[in-house]
Coordinates of C-alpha atoms in Angstrom, one line a residue:
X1 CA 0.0 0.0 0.0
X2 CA 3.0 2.4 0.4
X3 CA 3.6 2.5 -3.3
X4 CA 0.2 3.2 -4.0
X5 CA 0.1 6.1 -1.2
X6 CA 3.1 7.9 -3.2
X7 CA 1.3 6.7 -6.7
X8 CA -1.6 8.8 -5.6
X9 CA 0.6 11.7 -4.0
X10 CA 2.0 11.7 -7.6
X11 CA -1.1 12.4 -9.1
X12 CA -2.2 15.4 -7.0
X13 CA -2.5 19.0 -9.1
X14 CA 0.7 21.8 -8.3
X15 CA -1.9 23.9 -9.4
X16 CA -4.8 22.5 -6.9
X17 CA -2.2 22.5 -3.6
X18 CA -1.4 26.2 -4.7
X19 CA -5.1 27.0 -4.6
X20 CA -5.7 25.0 -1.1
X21 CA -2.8 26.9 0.6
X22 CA -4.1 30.4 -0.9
X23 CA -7.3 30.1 0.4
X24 CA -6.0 28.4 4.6
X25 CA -3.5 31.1 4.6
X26 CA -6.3 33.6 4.1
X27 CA -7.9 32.2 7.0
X28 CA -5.1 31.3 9.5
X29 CA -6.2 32.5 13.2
X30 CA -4.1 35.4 14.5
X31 CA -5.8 36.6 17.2
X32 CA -5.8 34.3 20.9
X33 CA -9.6 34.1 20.1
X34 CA -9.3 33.0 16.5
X35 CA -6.7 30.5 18.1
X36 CA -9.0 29.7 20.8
X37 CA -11.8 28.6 18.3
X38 CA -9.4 26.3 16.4
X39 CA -9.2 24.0 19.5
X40 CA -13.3 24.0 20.2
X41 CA -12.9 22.7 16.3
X42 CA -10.2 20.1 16.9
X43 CA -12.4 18.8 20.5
X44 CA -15.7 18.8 18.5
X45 CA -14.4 16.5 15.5
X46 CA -13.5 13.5 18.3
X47 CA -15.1 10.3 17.4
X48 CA -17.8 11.9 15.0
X49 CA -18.9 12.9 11.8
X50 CA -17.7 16.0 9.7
X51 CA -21.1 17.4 9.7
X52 CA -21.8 17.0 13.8
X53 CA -18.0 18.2 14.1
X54 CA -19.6 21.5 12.1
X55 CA -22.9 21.6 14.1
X56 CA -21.4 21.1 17.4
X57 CA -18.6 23.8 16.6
X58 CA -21.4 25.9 15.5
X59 CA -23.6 25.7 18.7
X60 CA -20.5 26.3 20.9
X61 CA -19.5 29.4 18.6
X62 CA -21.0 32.3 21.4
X63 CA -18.1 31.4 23.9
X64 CA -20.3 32.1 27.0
X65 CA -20.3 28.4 27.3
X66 CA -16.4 28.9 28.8
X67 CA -18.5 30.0 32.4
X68 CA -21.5 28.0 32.2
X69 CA -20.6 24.6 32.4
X70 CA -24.9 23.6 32.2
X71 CA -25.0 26.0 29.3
X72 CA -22.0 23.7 27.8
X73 CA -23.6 20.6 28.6
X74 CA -27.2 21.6 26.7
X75 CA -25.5 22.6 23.9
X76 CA -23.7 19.6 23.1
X77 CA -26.9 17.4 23.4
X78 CA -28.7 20.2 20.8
X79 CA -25.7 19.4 18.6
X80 CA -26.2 15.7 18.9
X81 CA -22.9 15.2 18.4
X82 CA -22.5 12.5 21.2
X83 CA -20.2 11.9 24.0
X84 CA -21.8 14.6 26.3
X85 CA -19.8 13.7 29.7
X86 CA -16.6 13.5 28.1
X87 CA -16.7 16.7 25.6
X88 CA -18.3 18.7 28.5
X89 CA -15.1 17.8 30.6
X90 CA -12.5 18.4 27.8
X91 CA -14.1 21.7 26.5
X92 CA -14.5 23.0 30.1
X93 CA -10.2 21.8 30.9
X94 CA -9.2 23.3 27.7
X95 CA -10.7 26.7 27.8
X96 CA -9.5 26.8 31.6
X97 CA -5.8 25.9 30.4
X98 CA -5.8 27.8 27.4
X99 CA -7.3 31.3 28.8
X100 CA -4.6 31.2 31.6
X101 CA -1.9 30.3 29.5
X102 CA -2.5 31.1 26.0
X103 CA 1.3 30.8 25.3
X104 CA 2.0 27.5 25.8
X105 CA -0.6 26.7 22.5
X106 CA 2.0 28.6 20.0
X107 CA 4.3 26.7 18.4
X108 CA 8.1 27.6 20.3
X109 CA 10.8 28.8 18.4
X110 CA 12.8 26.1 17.1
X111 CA 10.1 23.1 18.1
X112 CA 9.9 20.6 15.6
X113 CA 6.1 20.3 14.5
X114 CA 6.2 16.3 15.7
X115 CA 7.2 17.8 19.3
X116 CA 4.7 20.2 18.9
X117 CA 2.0 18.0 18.4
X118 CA 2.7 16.2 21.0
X119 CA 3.5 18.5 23.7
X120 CA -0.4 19.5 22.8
X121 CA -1.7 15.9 23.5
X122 CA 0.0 16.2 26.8
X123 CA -1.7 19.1 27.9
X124 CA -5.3 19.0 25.8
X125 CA -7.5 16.6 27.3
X126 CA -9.2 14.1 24.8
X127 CA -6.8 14.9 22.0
X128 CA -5.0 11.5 20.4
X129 CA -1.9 11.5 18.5
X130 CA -4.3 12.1 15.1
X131 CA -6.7 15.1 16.5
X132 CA -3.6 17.1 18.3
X133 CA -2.1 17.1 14.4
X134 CA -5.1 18.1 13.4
X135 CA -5.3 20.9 15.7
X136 CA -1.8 21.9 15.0
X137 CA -3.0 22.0 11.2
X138 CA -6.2 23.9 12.0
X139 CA -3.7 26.7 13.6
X140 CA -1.0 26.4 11.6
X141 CA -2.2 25.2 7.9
X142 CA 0.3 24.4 5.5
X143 CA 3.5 25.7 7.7
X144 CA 2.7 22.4 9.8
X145 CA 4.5 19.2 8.1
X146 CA 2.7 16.8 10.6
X147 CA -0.4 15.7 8.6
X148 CA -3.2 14.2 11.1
X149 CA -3.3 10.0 10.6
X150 CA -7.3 9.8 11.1
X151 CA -9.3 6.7 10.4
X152 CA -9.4 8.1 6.5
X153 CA -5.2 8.2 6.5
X154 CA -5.1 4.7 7.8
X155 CA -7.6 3.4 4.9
X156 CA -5.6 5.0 2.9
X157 CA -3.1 2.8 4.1
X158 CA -5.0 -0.1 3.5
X159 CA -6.4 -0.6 7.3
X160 CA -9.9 -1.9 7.3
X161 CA -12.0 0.3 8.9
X162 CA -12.8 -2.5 11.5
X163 CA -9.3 -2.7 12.1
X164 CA -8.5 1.2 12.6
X165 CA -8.5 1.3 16.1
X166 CA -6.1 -1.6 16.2
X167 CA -3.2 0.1 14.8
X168 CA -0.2 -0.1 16.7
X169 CA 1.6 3.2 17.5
X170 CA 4.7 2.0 15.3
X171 CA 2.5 1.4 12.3
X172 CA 0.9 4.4 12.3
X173 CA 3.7 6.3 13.0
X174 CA 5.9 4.4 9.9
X175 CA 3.0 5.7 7.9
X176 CA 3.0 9.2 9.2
X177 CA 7.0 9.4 8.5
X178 CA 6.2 7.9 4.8
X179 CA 3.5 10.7 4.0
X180 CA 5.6 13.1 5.3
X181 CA 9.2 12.1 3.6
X182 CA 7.0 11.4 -0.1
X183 CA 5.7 15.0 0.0
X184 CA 8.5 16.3 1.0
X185 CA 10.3 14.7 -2.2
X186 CA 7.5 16.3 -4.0
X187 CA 8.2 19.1 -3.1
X188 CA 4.3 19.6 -1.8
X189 CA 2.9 20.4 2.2
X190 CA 2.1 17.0 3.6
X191 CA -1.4 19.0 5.4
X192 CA -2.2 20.2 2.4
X193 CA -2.0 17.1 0.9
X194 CA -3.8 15.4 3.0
X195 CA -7.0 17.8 2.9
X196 CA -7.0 17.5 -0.9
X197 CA -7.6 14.1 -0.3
X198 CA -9.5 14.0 2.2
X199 CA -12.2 16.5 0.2
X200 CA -11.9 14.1 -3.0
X201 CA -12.7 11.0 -1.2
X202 CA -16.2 13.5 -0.4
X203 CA -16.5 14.3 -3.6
X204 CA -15.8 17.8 -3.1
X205 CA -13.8 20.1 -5.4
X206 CA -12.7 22.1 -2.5
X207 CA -13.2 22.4 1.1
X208 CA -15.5 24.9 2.0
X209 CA -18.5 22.5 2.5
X210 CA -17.1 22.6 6.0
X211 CA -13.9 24.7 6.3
X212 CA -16.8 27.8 5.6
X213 CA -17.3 27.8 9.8
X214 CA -13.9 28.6 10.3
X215 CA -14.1 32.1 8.1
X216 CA -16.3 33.8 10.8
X217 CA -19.2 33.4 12.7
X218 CA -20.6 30.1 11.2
X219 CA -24.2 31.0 11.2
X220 CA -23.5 33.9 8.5
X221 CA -21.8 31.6 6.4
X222 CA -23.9 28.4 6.5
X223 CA -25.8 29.7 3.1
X224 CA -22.9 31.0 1.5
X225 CA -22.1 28.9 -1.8
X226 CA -18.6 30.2 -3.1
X227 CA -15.7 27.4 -4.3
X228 CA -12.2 29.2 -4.5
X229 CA -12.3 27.8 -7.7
X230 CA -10.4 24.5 -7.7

């Protein structure tokens, strides 16, 4: 399955990457807030769907949840998104840890992005190996080179989907260092990649069928039909 992981890195458009990496950079978070928001996204995609990761990011957009725990709590069932005890708990530890020290969620001069990644497991309850990448990408976009190995990586790997959450931490991390070491041969952002993958195995031509929440307030965007032409 390697070869045919680097066969289909091969085959990914210059052009399209180019496109994908215009448009995040346009939207990278700058301000603590903006930050802030990135990790409600990351918590809300645990052990769901794309579309409940939206709606649950959506409901928890007006931050007064962060001091009204109740307030959290009723939210998260509205969304449906699941898991109520243990999101309620991670939302409520993470804006806690992250409001009093804001810092320690940047990226440190000369941290590699693998240490990165995992000095924000350490500290954000609820986030695996795969969802504290994906945070680092949802801050960070294409400047991150530590692409998030989610149950749609590993298939592409060849696991089973009944066999995902078997994975041994050396497996997935041999095929982390080979999507990472292919792009970089190819010249072309391992995160990126991965999202222009991700969006073709939807059948999407870009990713604004749910990247769209993370331009602003999501309700104000949630009619909003504009590609960035792909």
């Amino acid at each position: 399955m390697y070869e045919e992981v680097t066969k289909t890195l091969e085959k990914i458009s210059k052009r399209k990457l180019g496109r994908y990496e215009k448009y995040f950079l346009s939207i990278t978070p700058k301000t603590p807030r903006e930050k802030f928001r990135r990790g409600v996204f990351a918590l809300s995609s645990v052990h769901t769907t794309w579309q409940l990761n939206v709606a649950l990011y959506d409901a928890l957009w007006d931050l007064k949840w962060t001091k009204d725990p109740e307030l959290l709590r009723g939210l998260i069932l509205e969304s449906r998104a699941g898991l109520v005890n243990n999101r309620v708990k991670a939302f409520t530890l993470y804006s806690a840890l992250f409001w009093q020290y804001p810092d320690m969620f940047d990226r440190k001069d000369g941290e590699t992005w693998y240490v990165y990644r995992d000095r924000i497991q350490d500290v954000v309850h609820g986030l695996g190996p795969a969802k504290s990448a994906f945070y680092s990408e949802l801050v960070y976009f294409h400047e991150n080179r530590v692409p998030c190995m989610d149950t749609h990586m590993l298939q592409l790997y060849g696991v089973k989907p009944k066999d995902v959450n078997g994975v041994k931490s050396v497996d997935r991390t041999r095929m982390e260092a080979h999507f990472d070491l292919t792009c970089e041969r190819l010249g072309i952002n391992p995160v990126t990649a991965r999202w222009v993958l991700w969006d073709i195995k939807q059948g999407k031509s870009d990713s604004r069928y749910w990247s769209r929440v993370l331009e602003g307030r999501p309700k104000l965007h949630k009619q909003v039909q504009v590609t960035f032409n792909i």
